[in-house]
PDB file of C-alpha atoms and ligand atoms in Angstrom:
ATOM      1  CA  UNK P  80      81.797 172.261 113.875  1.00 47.00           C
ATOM      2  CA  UNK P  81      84.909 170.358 114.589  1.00 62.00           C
ATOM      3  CA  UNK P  82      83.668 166.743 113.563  1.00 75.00           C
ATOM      4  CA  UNK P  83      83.823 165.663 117.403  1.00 90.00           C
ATOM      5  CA  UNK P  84      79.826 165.704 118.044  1.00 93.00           C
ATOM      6  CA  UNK P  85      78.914 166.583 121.659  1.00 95.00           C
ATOM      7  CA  UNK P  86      77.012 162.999 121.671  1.00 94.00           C
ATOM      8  CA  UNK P  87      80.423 160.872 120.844  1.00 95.00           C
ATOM      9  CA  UNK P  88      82.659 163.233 123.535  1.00 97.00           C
ATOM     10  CA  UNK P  89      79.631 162.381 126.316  1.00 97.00           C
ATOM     11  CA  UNK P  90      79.449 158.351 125.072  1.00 96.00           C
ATOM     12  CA  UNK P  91      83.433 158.101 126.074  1.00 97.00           C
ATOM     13  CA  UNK P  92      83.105 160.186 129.266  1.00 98.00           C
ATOM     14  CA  UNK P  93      82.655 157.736 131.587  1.00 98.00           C
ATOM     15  CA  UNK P  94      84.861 155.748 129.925  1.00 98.00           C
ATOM     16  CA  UNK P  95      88.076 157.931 129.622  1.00 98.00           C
ATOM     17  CA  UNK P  96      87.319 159.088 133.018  1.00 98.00           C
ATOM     18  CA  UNK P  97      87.769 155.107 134.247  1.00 98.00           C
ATOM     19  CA  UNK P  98      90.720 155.064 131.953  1.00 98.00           C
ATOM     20  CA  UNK P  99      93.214 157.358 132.989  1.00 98.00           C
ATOM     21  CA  UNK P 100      96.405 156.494 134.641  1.00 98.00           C
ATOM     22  CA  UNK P 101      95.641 156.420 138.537  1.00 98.00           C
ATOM     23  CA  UNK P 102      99.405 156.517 139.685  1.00 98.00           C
ATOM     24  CA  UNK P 103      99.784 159.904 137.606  1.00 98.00           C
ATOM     25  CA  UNK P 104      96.376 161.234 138.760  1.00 98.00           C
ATOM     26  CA  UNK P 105      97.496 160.930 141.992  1.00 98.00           C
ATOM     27  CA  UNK P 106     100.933 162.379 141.291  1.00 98.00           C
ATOM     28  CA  UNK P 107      98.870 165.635 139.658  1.00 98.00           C
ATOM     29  CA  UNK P 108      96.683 165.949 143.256  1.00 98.00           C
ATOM     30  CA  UNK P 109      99.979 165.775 144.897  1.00 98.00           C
ATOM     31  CA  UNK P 110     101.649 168.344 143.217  1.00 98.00           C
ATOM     32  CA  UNK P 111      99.365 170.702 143.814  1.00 98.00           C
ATOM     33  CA  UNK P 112      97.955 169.596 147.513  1.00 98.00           C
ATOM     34  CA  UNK P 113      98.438 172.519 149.789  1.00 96.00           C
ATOM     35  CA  UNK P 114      97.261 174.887 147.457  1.00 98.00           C
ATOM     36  CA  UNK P 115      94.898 177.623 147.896  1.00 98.00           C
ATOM     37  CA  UNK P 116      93.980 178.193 144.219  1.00 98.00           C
ATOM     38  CA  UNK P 117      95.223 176.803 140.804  1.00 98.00           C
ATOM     39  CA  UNK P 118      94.855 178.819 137.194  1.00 98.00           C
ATOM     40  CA  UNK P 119      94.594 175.662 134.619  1.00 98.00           C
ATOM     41  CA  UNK P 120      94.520 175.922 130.733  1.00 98.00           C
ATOM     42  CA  UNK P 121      92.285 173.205 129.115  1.00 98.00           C
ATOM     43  CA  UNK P 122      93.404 173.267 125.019  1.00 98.00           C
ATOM     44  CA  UNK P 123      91.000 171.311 122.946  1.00 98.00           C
ATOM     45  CA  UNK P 124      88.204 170.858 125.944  1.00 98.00           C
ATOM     46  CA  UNK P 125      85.063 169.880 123.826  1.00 98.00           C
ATOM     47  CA  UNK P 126      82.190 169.888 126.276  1.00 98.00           C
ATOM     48  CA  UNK P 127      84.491 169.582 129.697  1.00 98.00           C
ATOM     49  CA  UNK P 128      85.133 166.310 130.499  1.00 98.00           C
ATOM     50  CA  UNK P 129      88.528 167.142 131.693  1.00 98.00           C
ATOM     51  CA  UNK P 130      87.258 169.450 134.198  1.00 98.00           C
ATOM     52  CA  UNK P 131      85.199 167.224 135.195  1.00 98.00           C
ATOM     53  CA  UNK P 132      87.578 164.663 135.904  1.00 98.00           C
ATOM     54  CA  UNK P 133      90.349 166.501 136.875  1.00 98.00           C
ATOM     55  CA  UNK P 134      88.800 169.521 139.342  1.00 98.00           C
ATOM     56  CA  UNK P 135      87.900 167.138 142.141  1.00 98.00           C
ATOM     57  CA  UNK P 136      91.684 166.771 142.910  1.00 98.00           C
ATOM     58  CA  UNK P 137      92.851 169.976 142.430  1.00 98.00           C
ATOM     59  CA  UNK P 138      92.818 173.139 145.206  1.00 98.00           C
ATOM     60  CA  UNK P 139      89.603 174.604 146.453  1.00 98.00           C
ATOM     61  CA  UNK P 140      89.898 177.537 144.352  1.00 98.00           C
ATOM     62  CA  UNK P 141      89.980 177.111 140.610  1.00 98.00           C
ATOM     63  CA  UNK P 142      90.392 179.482 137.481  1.00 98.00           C
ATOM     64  CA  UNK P 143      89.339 177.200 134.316  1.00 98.00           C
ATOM     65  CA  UNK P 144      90.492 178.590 130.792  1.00 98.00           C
ATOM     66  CA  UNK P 145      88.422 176.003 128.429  1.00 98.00           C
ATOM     67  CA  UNK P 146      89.696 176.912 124.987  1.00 98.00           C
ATOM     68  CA  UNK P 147      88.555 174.877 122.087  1.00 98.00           C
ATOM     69  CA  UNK P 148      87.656 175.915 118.151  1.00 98.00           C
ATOM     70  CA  UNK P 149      84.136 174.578 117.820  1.00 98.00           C
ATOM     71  CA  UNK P 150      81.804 177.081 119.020  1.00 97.00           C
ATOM     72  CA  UNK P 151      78.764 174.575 119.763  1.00 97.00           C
ATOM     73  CA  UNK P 152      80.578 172.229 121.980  1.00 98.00           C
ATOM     74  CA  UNK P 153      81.508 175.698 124.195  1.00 97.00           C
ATOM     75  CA  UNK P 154      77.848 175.823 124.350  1.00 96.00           C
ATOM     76  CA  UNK P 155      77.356 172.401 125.292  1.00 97.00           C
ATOM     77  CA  UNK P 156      80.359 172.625 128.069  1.00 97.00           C
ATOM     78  CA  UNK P 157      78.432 175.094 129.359  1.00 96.00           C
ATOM     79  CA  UNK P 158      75.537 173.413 129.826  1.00 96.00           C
ATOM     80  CA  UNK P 159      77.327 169.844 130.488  1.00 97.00           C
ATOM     81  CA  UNK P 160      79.097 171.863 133.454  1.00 98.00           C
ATOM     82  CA  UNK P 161      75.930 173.661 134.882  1.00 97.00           C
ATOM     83  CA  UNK P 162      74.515 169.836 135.264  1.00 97.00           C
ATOM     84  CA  UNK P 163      77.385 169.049 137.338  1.00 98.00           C
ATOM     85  CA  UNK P 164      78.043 171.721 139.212  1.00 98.00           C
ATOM     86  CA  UNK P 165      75.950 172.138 142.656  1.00 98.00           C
ATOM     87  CA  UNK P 166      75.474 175.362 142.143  1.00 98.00           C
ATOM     88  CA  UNK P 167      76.314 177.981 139.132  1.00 98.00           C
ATOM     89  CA  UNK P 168      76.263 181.403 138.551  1.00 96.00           C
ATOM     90  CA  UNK P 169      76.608 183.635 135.125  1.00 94.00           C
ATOM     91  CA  UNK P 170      80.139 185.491 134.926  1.00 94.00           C
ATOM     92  CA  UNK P 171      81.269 187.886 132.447  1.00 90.00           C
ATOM     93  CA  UNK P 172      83.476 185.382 130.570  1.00 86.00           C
ATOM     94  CA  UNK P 173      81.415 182.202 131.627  1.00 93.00           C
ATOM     95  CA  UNK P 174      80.157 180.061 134.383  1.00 96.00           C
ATOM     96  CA  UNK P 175      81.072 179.986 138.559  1.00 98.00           C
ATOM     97  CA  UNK P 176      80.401 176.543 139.656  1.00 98.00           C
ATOM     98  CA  UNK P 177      80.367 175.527 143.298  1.00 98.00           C
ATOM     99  CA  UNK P 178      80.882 171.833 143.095  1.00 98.00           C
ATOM    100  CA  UNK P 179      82.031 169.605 146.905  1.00 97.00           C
ATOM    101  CA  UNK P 180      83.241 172.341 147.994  1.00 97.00           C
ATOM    102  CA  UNK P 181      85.321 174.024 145.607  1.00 98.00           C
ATOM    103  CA  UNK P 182      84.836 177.305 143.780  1.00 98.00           C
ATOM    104  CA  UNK P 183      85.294 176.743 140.162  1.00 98.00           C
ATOM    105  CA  UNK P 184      85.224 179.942 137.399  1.00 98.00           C
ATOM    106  CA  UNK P 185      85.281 178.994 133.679  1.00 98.00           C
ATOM    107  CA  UNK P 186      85.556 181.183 131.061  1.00 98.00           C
ATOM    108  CA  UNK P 187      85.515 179.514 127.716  1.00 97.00           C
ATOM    109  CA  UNK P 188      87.286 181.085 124.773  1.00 97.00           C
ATOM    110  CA  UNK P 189      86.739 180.094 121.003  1.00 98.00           C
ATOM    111  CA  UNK P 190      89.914 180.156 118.962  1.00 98.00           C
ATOM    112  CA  UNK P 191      91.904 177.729 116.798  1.00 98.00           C
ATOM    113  CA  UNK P 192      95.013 176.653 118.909  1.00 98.00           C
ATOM    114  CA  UNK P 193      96.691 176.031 115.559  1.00 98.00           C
ATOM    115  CA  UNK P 194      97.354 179.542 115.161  1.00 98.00           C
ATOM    116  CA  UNK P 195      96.683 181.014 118.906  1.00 98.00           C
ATOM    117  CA  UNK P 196      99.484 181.955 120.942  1.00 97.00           C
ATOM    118  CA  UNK P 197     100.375 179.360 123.124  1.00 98.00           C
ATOM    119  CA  UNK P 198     101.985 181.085 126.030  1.00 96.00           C
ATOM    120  CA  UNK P 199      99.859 181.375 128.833  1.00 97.00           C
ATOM    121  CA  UNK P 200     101.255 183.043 131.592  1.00 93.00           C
ATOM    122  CA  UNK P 201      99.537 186.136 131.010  1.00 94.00           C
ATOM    123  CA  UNK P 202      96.409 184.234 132.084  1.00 97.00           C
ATOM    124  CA  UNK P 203      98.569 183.328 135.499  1.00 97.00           C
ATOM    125  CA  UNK P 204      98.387 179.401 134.136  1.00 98.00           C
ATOM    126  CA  UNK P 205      99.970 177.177 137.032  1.00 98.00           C
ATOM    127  CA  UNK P 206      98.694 173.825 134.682  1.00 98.00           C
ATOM    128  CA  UNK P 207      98.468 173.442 131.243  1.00 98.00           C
ATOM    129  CA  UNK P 208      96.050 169.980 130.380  1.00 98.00           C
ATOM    130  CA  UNK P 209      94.918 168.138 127.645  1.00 98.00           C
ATOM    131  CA  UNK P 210      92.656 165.360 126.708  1.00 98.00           C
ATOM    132  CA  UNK P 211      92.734 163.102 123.785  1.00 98.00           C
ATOM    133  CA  UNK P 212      94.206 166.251 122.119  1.00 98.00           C
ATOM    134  CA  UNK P 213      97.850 165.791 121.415  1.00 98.00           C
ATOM    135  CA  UNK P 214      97.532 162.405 118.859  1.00 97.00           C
ATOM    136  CA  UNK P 215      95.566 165.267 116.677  1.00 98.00           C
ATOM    137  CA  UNK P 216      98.560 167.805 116.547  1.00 98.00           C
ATOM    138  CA  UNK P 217     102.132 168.183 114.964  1.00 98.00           C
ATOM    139  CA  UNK P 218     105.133 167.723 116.225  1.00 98.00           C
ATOM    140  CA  UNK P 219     106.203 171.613 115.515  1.00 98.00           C
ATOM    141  CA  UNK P 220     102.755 172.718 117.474  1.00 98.00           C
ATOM    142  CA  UNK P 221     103.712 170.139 120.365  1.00 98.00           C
ATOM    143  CA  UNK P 222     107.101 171.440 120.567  1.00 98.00           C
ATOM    144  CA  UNK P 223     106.160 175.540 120.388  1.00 98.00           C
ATOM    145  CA  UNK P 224     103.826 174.298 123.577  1.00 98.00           C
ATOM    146  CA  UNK P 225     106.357 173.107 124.920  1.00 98.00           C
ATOM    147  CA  UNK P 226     108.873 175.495 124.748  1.00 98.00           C
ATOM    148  CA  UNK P 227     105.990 178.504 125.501  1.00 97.00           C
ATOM    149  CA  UNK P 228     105.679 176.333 128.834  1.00 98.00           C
ATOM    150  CA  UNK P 229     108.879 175.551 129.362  1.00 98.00           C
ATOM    151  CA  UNK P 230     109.509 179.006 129.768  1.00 96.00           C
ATOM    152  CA  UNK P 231     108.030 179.403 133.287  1.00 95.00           C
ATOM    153  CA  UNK P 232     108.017 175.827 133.184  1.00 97.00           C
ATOM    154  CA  UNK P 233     104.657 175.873 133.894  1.00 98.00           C
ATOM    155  CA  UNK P 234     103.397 171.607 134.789  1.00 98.00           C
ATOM    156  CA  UNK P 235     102.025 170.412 131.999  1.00 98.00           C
ATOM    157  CA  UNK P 236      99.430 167.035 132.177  1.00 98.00           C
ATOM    158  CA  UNK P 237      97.779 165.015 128.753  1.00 98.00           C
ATOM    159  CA  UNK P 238      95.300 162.200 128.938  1.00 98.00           C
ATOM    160  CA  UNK P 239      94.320 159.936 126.822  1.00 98.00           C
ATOM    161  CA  UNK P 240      96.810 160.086 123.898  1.00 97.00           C
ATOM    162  CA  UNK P 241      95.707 157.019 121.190  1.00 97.00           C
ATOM    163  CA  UNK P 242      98.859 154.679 121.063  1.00 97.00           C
ATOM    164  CA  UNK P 243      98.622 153.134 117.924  1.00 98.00           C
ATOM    165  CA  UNK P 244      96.891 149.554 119.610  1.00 98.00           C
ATOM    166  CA  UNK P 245      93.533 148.501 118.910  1.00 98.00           C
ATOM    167  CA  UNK P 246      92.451 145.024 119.765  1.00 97.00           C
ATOM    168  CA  UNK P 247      89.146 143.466 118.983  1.00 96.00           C
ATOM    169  CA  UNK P 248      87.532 140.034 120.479  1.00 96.00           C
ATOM    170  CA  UNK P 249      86.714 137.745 118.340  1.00 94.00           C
ATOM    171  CA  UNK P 250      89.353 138.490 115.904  1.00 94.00           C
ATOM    172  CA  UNK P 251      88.915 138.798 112.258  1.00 95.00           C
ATOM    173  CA  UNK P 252      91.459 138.044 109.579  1.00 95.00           C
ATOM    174  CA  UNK P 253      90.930 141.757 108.507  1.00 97.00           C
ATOM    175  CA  UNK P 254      91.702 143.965 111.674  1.00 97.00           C
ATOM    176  CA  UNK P 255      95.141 144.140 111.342  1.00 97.00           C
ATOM    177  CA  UNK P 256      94.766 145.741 108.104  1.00 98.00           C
ATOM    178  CA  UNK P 257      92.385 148.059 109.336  1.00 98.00           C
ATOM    179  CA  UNK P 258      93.949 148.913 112.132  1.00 98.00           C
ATOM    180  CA  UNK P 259      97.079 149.545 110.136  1.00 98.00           C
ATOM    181  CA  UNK P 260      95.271 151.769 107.542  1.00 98.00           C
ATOM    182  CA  UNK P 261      93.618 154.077 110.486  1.00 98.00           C
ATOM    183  CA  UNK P 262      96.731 154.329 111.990  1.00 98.00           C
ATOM    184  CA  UNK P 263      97.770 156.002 108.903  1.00 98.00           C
ATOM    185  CA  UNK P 264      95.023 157.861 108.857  1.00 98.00           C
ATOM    186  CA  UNK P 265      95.545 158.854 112.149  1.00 97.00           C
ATOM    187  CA  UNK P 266      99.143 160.686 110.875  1.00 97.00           C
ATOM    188  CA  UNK P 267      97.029 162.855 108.269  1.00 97.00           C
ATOM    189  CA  UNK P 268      97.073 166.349 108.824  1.00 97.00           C
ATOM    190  CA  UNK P 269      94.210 167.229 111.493  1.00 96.00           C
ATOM    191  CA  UNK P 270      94.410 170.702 111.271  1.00 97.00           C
ATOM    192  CA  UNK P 271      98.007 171.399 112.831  1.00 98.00           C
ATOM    193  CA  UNK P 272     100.005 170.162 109.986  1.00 97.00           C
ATOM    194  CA  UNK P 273     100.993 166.621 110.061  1.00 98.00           C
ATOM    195  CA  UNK P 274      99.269 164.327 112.884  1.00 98.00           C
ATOM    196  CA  UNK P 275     101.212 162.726 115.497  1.00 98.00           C
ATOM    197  CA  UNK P 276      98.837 160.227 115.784  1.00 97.00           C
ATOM    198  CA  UNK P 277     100.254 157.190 117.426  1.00 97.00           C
ATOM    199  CA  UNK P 278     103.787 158.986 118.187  1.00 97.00           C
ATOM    200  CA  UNK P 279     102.214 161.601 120.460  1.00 97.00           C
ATOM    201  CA  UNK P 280     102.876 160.007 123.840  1.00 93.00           C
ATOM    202  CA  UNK P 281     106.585 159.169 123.005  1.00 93.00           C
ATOM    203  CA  UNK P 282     106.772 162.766 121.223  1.00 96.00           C
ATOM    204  CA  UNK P 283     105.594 164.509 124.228  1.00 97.00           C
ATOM    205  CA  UNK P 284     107.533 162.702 126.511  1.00 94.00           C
ATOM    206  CA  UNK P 285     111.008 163.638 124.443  1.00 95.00           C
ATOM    207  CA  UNK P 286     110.627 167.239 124.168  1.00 98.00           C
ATOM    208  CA  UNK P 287     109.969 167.702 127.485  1.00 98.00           C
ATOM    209  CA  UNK P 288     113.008 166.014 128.534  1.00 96.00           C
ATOM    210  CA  UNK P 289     114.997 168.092 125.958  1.00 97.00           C
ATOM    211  CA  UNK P 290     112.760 171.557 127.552  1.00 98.00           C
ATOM    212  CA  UNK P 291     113.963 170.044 130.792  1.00 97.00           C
ATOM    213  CA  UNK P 292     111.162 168.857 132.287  1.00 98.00           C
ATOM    214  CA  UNK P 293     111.165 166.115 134.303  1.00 97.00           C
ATOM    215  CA  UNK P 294     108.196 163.592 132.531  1.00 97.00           C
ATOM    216  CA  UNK P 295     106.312 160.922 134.211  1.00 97.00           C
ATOM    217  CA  UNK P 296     104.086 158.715 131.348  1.00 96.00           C
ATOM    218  CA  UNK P 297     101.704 155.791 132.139  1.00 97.00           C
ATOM    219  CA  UNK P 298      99.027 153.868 129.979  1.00 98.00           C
ATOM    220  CA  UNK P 299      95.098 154.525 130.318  1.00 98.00           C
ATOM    221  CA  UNK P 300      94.080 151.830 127.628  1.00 98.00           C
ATOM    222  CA  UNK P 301      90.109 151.822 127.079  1.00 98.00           C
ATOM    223  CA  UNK P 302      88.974 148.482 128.558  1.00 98.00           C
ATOM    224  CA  UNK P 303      85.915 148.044 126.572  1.00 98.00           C
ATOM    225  CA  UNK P 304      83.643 145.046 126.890  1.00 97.00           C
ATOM    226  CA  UNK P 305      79.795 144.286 126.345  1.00 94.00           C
ATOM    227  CA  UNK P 306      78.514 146.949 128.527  1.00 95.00           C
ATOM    228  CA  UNK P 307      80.151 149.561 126.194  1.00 96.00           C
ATOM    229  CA  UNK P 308      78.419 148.322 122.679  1.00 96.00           C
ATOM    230  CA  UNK P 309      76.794 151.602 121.900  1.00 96.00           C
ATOM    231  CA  UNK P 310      81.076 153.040 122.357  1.00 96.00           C
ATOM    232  CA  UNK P 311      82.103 149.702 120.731  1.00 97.00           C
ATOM    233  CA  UNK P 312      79.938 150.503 117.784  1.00 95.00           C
ATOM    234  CA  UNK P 313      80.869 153.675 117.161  1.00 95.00           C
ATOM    235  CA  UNK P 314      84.277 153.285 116.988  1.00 96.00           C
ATOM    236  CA  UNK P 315      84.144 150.548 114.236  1.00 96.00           C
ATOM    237  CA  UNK P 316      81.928 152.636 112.392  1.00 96.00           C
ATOM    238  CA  UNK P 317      84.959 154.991 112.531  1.00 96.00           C
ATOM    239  CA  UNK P 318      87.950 152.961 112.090  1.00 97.00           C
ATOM    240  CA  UNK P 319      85.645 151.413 108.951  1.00 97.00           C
ATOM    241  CA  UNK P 320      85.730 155.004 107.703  1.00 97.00           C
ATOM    242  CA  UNK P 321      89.091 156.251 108.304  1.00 97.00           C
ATOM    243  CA  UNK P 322      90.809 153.196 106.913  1.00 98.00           C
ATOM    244  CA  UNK P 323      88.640 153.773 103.896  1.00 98.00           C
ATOM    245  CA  UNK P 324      89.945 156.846 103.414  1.00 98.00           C
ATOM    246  CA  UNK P 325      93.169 155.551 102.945  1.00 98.00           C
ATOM    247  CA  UNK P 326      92.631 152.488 101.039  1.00 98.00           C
ATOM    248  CA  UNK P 327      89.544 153.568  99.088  1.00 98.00           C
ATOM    249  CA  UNK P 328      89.419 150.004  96.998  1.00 98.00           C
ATOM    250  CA  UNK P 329      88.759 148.466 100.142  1.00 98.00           C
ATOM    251  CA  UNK P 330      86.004 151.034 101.499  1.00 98.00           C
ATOM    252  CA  UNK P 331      83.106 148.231 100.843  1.00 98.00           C
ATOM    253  CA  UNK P 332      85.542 145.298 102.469  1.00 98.00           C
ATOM    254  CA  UNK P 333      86.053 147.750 105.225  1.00 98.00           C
ATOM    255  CA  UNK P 334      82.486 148.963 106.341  1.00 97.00           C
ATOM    256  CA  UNK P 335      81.100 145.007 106.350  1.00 97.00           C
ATOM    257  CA  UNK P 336      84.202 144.879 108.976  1.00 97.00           C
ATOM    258  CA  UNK P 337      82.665 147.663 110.967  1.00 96.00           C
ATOM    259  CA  UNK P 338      79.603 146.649 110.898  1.00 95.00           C
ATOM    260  CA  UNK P 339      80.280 143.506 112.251  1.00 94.00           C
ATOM    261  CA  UNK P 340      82.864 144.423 114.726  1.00 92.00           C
ATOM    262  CA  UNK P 341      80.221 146.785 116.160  1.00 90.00           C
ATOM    263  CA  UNK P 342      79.445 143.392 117.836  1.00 90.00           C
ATOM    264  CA  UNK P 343      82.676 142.585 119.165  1.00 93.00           C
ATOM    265  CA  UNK P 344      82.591 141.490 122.759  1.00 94.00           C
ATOM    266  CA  UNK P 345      85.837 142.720 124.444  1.00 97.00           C
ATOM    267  CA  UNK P 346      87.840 145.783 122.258  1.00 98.00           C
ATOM    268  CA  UNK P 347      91.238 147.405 123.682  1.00 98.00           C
ATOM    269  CA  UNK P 348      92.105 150.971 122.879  1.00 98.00           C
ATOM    270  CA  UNK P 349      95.889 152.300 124.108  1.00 98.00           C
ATOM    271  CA  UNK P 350      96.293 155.312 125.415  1.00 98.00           C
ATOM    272  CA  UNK P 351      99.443 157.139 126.806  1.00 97.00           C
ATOM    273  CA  UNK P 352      99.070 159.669 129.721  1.00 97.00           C
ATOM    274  CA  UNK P 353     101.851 162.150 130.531  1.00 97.00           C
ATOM    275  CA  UNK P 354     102.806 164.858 133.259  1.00 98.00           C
ATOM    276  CA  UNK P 355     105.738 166.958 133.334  1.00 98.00           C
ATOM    277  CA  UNK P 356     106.705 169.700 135.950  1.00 97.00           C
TER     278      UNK P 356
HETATM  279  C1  SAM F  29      88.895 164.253 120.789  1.00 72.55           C
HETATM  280  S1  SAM F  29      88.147 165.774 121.184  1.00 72.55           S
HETATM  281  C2  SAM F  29      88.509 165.839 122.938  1.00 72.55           C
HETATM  282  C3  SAM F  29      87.600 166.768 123.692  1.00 72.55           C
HETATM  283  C4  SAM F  29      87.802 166.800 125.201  1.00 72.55           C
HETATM  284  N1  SAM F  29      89.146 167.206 125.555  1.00 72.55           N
HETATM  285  C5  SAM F  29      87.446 165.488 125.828  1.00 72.55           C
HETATM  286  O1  SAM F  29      88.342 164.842 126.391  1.00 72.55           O
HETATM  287  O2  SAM F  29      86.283 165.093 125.777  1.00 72.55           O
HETATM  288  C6  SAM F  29      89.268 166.991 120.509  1.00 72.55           C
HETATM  289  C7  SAM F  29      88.833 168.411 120.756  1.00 72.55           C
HETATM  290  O3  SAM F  29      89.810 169.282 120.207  1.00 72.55           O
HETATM  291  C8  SAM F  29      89.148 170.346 119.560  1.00 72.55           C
HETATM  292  N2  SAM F  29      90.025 170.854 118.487  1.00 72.55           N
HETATM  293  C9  SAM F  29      90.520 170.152 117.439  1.00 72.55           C
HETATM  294  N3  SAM F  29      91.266 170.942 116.657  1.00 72.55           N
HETATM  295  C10 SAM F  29      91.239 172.184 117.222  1.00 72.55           C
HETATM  296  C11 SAM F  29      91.825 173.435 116.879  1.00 72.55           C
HETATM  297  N4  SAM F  29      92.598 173.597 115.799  1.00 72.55           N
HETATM  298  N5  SAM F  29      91.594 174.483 117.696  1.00 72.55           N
HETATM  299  C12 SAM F  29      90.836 174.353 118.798  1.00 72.55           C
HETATM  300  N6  SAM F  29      90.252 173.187 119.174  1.00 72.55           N
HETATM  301  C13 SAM F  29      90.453 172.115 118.396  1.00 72.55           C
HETATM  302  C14 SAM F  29      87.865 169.741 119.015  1.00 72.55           C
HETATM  303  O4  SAM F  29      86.875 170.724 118.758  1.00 72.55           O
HETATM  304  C15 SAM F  29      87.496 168.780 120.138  1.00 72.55           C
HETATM  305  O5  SAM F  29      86.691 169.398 121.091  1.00 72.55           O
END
């Protein structure tokens, strides 16, 4: 277990799906448009959604690396995919999915990318991808990514990186303190060594410059309103219970303020999306 439950990844789905940057999605199917195949790396893919959103605009032949450490949302990509797909078939490694017309083979590997070796191109990669992934991770991981990549300077495309801005309608006189004390909370140590958290977007974007890459970035901010309370809700249940963390003396202050701003009409999340080839 990696504390991201299959049920949260599939309530923001749709949602970072609608999200991402359209100008860069488009500059990702362009990239690659003419191709007959495409090997892409997915690090942290939780039950898929990347795929998912990303496979309809990429060649007609696709070889999917999912890697992630939590061994029961593998199971549930698995599963989430075989829903999509229009057809699937066992493999060795994983799944074949047919899906419009492409021909899509997964193989899903369970390992901790804070330790694995990050160079791919003994797997053939020709796109490394990420989603929601890189505000979790260190600077030093980020930049040994990069540099493995940089290598063969093999494209590399992140969605959804959390910016640092939360916004909730109606205010309340405590949200900026919240928000404030999550985004601390955000820069704890995840697993990688110290979070990025709110720098990742601007982080990425430097060291690929300094790997050479030439970096295009645009904002996918989560546009949440009424018809997203069960999302809305969940999310100030957590940002009630990471700011507690840090300022324990407030933790009873804190979860009134989630429980109320589970009600909150309109909420803004920002996110940062970046690709580099
Ligand atoms: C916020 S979720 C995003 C999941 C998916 N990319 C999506 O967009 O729905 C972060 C994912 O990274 C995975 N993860 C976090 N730390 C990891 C680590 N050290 N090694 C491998 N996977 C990790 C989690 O298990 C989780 O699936």
């Amino acid at each position: 277990m990696s504390g991201f439950d299959a049920g949260w990844l599939a309530l923001r789905e749709p949602v970072d799906h609608a999200s991402r940057h359209a100008g860069l999605a488009a500059q990702v199917r362009e990239h690659f448009a003419g191709r007959e195949s495409l090997v892409v790396v997915d690090l942290g893919c939780g039950t898929g959604s990347n795929l998912r959103a990303l496979a309809p605009s990429l060649p007609p032949r696709q070889h999917w690396r999912l890697i992630d450490g939590d061994a029961a949302l593998l199971a549930a990509a698995r599963q989430r995919l075989a829903d999509w797909a229009d057809d699937v078939r066992p493999t060795a490694g994983g799944v074949e999915l047919h899906k419009d017309g492409r021909r899509i083979e997964v193989n899903l590997e369970c390992a901790d990318l804070a330790t694995r070796d990050l160079d791919f191109t003994d797997l053939g990669a020709g796109l490394v991808t990420a989603a929601a992934l890189f505000d979790l991770v260190s600077e030093d991981w980020l930049e040994r990514l990069v540099a493995c990549s940089a290598r063969q300077r093999v494209p590399l495309y992140s969605v959804l990186n959390y910016d640092g801005t939360a916004r909730w309608q109606p205010e309340n006189p405590l949200d900026a303190r919240v928000v404030a004390a999550f985004n601390r909370h955000q820069r704890g140590d995840k697993g990688f060594g110290p979070a990025l958290g709110p720098a990742s977007g601007e982080t990425f974007a430097q060291l690929l410059s300094q790997h050479g890459y030439r970096a295009a970035s645009g904002d996918s901010p989560w546009e949440l309103a009424e018809r997203d309370a069960a999302l809305i809700a969940r999310l100030a249940e957590g940002f009630a219970q990471a700011a507690g963390e840090i300022e324990p003396e407030a933790r009873d202050a804190f979860a009134r303020w989630g429980a109320g701003r589970a009600a909150a009409v309109r909420v803004t999340i920002g996110h940062r999306d970046v690709f580099a080839a």
